[in-house]
Tab-separated table of C-alpha atoms and ligand atoms in Angstrom:
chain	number	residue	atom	x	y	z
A	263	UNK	CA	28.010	-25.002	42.219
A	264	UNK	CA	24.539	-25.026	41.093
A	265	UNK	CA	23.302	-27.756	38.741
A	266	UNK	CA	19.481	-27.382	36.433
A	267	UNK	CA	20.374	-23.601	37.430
A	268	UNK	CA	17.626	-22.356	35.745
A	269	UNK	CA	17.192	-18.261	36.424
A	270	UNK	CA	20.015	-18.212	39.590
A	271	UNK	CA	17.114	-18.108	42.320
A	272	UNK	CA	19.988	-19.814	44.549
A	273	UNK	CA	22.098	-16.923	43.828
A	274	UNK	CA	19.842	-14.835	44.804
A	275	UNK	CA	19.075	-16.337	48.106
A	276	UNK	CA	22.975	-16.634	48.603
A	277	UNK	CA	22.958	-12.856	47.881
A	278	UNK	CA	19.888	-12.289	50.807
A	279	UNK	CA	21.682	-13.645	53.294
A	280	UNK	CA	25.048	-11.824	52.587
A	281	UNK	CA	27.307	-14.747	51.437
A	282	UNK	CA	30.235	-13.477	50.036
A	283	UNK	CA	30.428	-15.879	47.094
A	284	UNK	CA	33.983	-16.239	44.884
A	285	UNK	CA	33.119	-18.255	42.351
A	286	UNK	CA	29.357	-19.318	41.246
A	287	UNK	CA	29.356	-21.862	38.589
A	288	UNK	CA	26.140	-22.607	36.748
A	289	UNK	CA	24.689	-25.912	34.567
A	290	UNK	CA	21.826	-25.294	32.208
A	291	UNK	CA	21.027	-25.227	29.089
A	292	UNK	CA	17.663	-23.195	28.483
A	293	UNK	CA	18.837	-20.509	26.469
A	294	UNK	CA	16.110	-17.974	27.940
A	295	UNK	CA	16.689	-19.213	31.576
A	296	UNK	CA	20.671	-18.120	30.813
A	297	UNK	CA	19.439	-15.191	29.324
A	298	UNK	CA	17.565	-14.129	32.362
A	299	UNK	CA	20.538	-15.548	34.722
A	300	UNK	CA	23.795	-13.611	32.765
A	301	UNK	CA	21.611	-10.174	32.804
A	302	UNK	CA	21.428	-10.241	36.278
A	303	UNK	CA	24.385	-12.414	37.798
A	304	UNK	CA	27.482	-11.562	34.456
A	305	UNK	CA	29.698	-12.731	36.705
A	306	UNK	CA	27.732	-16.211	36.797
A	307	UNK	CA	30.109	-19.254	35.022
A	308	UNK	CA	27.412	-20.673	32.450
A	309	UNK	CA	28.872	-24.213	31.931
A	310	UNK	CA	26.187	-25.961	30.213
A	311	UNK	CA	25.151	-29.991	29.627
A	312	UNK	CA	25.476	-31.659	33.363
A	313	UNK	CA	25.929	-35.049	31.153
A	314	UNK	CA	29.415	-33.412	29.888
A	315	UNK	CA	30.861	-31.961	33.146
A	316	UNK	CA	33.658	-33.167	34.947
A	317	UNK	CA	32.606	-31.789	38.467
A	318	UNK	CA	36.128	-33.100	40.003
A	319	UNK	CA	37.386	-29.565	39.059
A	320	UNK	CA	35.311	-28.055	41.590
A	321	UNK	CA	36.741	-29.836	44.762
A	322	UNK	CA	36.896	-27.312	47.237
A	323	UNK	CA	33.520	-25.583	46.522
A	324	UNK	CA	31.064	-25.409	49.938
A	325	UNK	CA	27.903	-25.644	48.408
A	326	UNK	CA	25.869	-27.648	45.851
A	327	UNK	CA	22.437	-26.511	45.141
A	328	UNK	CA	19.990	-27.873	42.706
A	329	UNK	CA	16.913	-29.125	41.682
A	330	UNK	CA	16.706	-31.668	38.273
A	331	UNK	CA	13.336	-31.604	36.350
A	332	UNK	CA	10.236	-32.586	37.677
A	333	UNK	CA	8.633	-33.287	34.830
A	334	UNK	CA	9.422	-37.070	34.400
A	335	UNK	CA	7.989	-37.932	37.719
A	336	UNK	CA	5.236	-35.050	38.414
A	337	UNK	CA	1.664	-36.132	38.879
A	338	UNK	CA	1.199	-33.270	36.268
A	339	UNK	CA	2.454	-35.898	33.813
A	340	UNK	CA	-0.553	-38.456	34.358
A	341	UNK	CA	-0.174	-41.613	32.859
A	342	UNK	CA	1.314	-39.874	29.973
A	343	UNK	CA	4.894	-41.431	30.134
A	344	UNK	CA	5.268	-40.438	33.941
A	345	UNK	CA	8.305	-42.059	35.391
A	346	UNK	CA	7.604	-43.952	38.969
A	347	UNK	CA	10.913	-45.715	39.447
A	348	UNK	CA	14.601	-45.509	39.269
A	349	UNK	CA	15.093	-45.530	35.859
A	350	UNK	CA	14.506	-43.157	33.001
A	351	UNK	CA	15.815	-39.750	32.009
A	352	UNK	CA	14.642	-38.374	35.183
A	353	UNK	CA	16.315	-40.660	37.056
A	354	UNK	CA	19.422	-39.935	34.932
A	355	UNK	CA	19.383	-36.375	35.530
A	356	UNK	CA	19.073	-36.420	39.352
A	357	UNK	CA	22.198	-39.369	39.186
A	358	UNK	CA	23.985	-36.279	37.392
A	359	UNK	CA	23.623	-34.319	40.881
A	360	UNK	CA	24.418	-37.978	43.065
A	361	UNK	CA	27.844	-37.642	40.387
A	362	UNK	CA	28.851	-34.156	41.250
A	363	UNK	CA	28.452	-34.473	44.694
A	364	UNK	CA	30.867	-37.494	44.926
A	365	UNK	CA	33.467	-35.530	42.663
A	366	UNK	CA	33.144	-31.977	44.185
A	367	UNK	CA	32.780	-33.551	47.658
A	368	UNK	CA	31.316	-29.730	48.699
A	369	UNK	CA	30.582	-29.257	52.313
A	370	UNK	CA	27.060	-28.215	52.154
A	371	UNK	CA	24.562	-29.536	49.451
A	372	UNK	CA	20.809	-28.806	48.941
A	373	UNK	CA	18.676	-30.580	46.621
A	374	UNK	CA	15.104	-29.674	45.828
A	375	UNK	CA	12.108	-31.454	43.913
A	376	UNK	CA	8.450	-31.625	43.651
A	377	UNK	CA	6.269	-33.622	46.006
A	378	UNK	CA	4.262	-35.568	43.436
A	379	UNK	CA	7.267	-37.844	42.880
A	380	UNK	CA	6.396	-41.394	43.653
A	381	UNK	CA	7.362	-42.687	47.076
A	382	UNK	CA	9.697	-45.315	45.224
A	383	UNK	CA	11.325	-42.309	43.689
A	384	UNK	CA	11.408	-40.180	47.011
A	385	UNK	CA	13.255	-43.633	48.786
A	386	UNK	CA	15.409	-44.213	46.475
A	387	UNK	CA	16.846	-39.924	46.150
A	388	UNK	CA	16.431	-40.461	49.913
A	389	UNK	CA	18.982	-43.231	50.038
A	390	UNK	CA	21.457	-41.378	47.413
A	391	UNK	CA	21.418	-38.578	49.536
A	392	UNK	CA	21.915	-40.348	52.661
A	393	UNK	CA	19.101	-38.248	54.334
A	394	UNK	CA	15.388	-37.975	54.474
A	395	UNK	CA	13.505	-35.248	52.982
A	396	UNK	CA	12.125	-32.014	54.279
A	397	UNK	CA	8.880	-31.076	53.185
A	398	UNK	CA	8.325	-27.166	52.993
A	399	UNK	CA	5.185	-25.585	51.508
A	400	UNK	CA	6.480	-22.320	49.749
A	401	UNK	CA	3.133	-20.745	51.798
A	402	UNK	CA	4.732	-20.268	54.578
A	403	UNK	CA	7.126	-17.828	52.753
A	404	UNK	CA	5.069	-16.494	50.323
A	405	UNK	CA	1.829	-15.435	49.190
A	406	UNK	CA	2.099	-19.029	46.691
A	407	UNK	CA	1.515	-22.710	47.458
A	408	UNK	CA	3.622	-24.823	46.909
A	409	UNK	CA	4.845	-28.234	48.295
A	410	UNK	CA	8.337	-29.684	47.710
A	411	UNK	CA	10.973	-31.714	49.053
A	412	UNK	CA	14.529	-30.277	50.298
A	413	UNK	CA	16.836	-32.652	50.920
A	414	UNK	CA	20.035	-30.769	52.521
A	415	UNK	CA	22.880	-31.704	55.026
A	416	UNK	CA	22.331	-28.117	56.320
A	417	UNK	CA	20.814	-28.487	59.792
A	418	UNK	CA	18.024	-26.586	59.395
A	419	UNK	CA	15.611	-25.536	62.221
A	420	UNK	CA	11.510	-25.136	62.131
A	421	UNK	CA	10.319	-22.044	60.915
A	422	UNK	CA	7.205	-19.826	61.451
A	423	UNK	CA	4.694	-19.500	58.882
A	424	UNK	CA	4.053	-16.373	57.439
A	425	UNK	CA	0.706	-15.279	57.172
A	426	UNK	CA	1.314	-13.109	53.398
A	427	UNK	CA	-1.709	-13.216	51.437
A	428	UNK	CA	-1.993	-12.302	47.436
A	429	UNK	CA	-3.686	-9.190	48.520
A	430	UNK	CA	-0.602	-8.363	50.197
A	431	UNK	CA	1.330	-8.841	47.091
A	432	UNK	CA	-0.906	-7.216	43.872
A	433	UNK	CA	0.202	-4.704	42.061
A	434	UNK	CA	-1.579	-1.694	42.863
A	435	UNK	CA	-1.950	-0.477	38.776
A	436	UNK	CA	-3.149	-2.419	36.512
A	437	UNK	CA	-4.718	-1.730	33.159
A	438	UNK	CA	-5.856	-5.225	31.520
A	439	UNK	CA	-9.283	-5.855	33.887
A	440	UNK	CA	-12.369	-6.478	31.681
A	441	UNK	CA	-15.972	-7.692	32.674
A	442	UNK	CA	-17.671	-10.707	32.253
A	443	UNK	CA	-20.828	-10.111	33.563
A	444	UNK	CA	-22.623	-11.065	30.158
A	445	UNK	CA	-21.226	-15.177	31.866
A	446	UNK	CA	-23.232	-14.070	35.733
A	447	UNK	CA	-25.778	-16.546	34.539
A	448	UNK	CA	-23.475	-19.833	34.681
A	449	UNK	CA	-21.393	-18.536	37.720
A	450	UNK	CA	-20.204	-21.402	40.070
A	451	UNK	CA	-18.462	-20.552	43.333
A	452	UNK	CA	-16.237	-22.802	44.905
A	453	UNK	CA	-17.569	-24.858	48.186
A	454	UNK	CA	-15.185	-22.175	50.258
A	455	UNK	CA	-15.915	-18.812	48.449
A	456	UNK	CA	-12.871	-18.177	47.020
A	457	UNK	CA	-12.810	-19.498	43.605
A	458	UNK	CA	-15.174	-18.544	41.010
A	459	UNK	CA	-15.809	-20.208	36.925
A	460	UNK	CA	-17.936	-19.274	34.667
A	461	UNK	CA	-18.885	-21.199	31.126
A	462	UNK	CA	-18.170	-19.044	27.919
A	463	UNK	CA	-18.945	-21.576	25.838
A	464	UNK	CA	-22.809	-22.136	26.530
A	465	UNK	CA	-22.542	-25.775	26.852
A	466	UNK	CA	-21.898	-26.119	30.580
A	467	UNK	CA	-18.358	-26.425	29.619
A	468	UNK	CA	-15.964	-24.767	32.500
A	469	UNK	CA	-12.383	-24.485	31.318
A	470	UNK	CA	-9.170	-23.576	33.053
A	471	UNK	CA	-9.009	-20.396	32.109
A	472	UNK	CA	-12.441	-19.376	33.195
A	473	UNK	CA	-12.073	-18.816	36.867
A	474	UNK	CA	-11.086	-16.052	38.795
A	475	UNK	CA	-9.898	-15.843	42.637
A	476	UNK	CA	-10.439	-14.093	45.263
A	477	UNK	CA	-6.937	-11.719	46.483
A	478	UNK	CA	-7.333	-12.312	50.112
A	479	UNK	CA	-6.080	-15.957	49.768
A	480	UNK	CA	-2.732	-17.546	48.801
A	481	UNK	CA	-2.309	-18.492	45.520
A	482	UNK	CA	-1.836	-21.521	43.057
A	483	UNK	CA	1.273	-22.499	42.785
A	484	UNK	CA	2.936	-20.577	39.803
A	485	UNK	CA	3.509	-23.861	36.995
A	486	UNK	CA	5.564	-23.582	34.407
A	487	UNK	CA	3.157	-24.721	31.797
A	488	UNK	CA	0.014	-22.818	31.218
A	489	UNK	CA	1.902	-20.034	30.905
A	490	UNK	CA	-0.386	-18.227	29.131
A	491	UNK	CA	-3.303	-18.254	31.786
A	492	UNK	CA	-1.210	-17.959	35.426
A	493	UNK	CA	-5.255	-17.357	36.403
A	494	UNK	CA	-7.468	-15.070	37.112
A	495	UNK	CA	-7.712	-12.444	39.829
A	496	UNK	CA	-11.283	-11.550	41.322
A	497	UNK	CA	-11.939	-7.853	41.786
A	498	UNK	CA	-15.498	-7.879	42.777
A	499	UNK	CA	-18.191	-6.015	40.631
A	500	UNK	CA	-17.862	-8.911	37.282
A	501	UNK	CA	-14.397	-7.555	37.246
A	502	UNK	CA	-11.499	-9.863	36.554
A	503	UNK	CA	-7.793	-9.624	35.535
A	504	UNK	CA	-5.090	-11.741	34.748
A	505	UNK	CA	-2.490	-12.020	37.135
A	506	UNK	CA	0.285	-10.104	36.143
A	507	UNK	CA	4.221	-11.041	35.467
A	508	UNK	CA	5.349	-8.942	38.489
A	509	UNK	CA	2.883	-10.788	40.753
A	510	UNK	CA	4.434	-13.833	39.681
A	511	UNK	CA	7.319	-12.475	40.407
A	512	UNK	CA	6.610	-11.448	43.996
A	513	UNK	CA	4.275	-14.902	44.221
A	514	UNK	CA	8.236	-16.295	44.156
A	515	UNK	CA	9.607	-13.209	45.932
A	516	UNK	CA	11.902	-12.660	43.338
A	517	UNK	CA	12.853	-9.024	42.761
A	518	UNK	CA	10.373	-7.488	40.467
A	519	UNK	CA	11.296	-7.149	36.997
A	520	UNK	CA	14.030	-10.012	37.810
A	521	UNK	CA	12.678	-11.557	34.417
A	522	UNK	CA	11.803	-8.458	32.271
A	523	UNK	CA	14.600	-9.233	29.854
A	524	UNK	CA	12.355	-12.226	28.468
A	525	UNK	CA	10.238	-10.277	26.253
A	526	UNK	CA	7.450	-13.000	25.469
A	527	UNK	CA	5.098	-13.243	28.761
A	528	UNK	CA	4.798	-16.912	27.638
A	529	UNK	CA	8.471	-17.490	28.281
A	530	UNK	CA	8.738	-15.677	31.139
A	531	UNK	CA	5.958	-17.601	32.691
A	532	UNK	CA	7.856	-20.420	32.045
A	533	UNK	CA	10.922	-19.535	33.539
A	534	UNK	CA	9.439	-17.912	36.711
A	535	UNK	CA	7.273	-21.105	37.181
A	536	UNK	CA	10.408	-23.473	36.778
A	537	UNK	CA	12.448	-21.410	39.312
A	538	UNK	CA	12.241	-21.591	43.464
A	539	UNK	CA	10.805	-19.337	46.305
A	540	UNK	CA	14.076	-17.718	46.527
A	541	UNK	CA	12.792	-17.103	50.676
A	542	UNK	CA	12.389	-20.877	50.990
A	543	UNK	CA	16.025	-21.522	49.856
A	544	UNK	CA	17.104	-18.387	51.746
A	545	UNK	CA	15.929	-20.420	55.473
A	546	UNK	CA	17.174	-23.231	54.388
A	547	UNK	CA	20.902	-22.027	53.097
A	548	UNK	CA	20.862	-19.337	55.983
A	549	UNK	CA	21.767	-22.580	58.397
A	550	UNK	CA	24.826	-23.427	56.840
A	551	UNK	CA	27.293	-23.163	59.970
A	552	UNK	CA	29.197	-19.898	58.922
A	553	UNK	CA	26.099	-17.948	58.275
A	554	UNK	CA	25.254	-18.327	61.479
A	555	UNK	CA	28.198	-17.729	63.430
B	35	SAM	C1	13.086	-27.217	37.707
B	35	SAM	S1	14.163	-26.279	36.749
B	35	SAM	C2	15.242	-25.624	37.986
B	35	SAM	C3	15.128	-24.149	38.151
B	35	SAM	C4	16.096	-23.511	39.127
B	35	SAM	N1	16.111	-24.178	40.404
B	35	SAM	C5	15.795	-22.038	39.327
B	35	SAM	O1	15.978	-21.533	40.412
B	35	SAM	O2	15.387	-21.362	38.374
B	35	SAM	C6	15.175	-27.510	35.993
B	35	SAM	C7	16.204	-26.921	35.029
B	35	SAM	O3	17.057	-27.969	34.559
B	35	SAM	C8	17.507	-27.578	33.268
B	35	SAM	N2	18.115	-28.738	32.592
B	35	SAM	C9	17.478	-29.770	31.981
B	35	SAM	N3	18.378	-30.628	31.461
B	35	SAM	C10	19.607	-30.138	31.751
B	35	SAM	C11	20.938	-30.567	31.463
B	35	SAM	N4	21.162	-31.684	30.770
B	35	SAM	N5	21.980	-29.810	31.911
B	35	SAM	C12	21.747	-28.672	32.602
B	35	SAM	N6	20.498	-28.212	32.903
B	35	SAM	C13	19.450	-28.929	32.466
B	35	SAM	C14	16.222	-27.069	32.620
B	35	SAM	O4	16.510	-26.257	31.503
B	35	SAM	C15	15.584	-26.305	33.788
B	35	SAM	O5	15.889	-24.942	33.745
């Protein structure tokens, strides 16, 4: 049972590891997440509104995956309504996954969320969970950073960091570069080298969307806002590119083209941004006792 299912990235981990997998029932309710989810996975049960389940029908199932959204209690936020206590819609998500875990009773669960919760937050999911946190950055996977708490009665062991850079991962063809050598004036390089911005609006004024990295690096962590700019990719020379929706892609190590049925970049951003580092939830499910016997 997977609950804030999103695009199925635990079914694809399942998949990875060769988990022969009977039934796969799904909550969510972003129609272009589903979209994305019932092109690849048909034989995925869509279900809908956690608020309106009754997860005692699923008593029996092994395995409980999900992650609710970060949003109400992400740094990201700022002081703009961020939630920093046990109470709120955030809070009333995540109790959705406390209530389907003490009405499926599975065997196995796995719940995932961002780091920039508030350590009143992080206790309290702690003590629902009846475990402490394991803190994984999705580098050590990936070519991508990012930082986020599993919390899992899987007893999972350390892994070894993998050393994949972005290089390692860009697409070999591209055809969207363009120059911006007519900005070399106002260039700024990061203290370590690998980050460059330039000002495009003449008034000292660096935005977002003006920088550019270098490849041989890991990347940003792929957000699910700011979908338009995912950032900039260095390729020496005044070159630049945008990073493209297949890098995101592997940045996740989804499939490539897992996504390609969202037509609008902006919503496939979105939904690749919102999802997990499939390889992340792969080490972490690939403990579950049966896997490895
Ligand atoms: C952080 S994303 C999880 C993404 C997922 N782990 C994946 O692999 O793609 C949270 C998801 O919760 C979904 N969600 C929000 N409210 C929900 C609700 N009431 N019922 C079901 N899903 C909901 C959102 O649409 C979003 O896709």
């Amino acid at each position: 049972m997977s609950l804030f299912d999103g695009i199925s990235c635990g079914m694809i981990a399942l998949e990875r590891l060769g988990v022969p997998i009977n039934r796969y029932v799904a909550y969510e309710i972003d129609e272009y997440a589903i979209k994305v989810s019932q092109t690849n996975y048909p034989q995925i049960e869509q279900c809908g509104d956690v608020f309106k389940a009754d997860f005692k029908q699923y008593n029996g199932f092994d395995l409980l995956i999900g992650g609710s959204p970060c949003v109400h209690w992400s740094l990201a936020r700022g002081s703009n309504g961020r939630e920093t206590t046990a109470n709120g819609l955030g809070w009333d998500l995540f109790s959705q996954y406390v209530r389907a875990l003490n009405e499926a009773k599975p065997r196995f669960f796995l719940y995932e969320n961002n780091v920039s919760m508030s350590d009143e937050i992080k206790e309290c999911i702690s003590h629902e969970l009846n475990c402490e946190p394991i803190e994984i950055d999705s580098a050590d996977f990936s070519a991508q950073k990012r930082r986020r708490y599993y919390w899992t009665n899987i007893p999972v062991a350390e892994w070894q960091p993998k050393n994949i850079l972005f290089s390692d991962i860009m697409d070999s063809e591209y055809t969207n570069s363009r120059s911006i050598a007519k900005y070399k004036n106002t260039y700024k390089w990061s203290k370590d080298g690998m980050c460059l911005s330039w000002d495009t609006s003449g008034k000292g004024y660096y935005s977002q969307a003006s920088r550019a990295r270098k490849v041989n690096q890991k990347w940003n962590t792929v957000c699910a806002n700011r979908a338009e700019s995912k950032g900039n990719v260095w390729l020496g020379n005044d070159m630049i590119r945008l990073v493209t929706m297949s890098e995101l892609e592997k940045l996740q190590t989804l499939p490539v083209g897992y996504t390609a049925c969202l037509k609008s970049k902006e919503r496939r951003g979105r939904a690749i941004g919102n999802g997990w580092t499939v390889e992340v939830i792969k080490h972490l499910l690939s403990y579950m006792k049966e896997i490895q016997e």
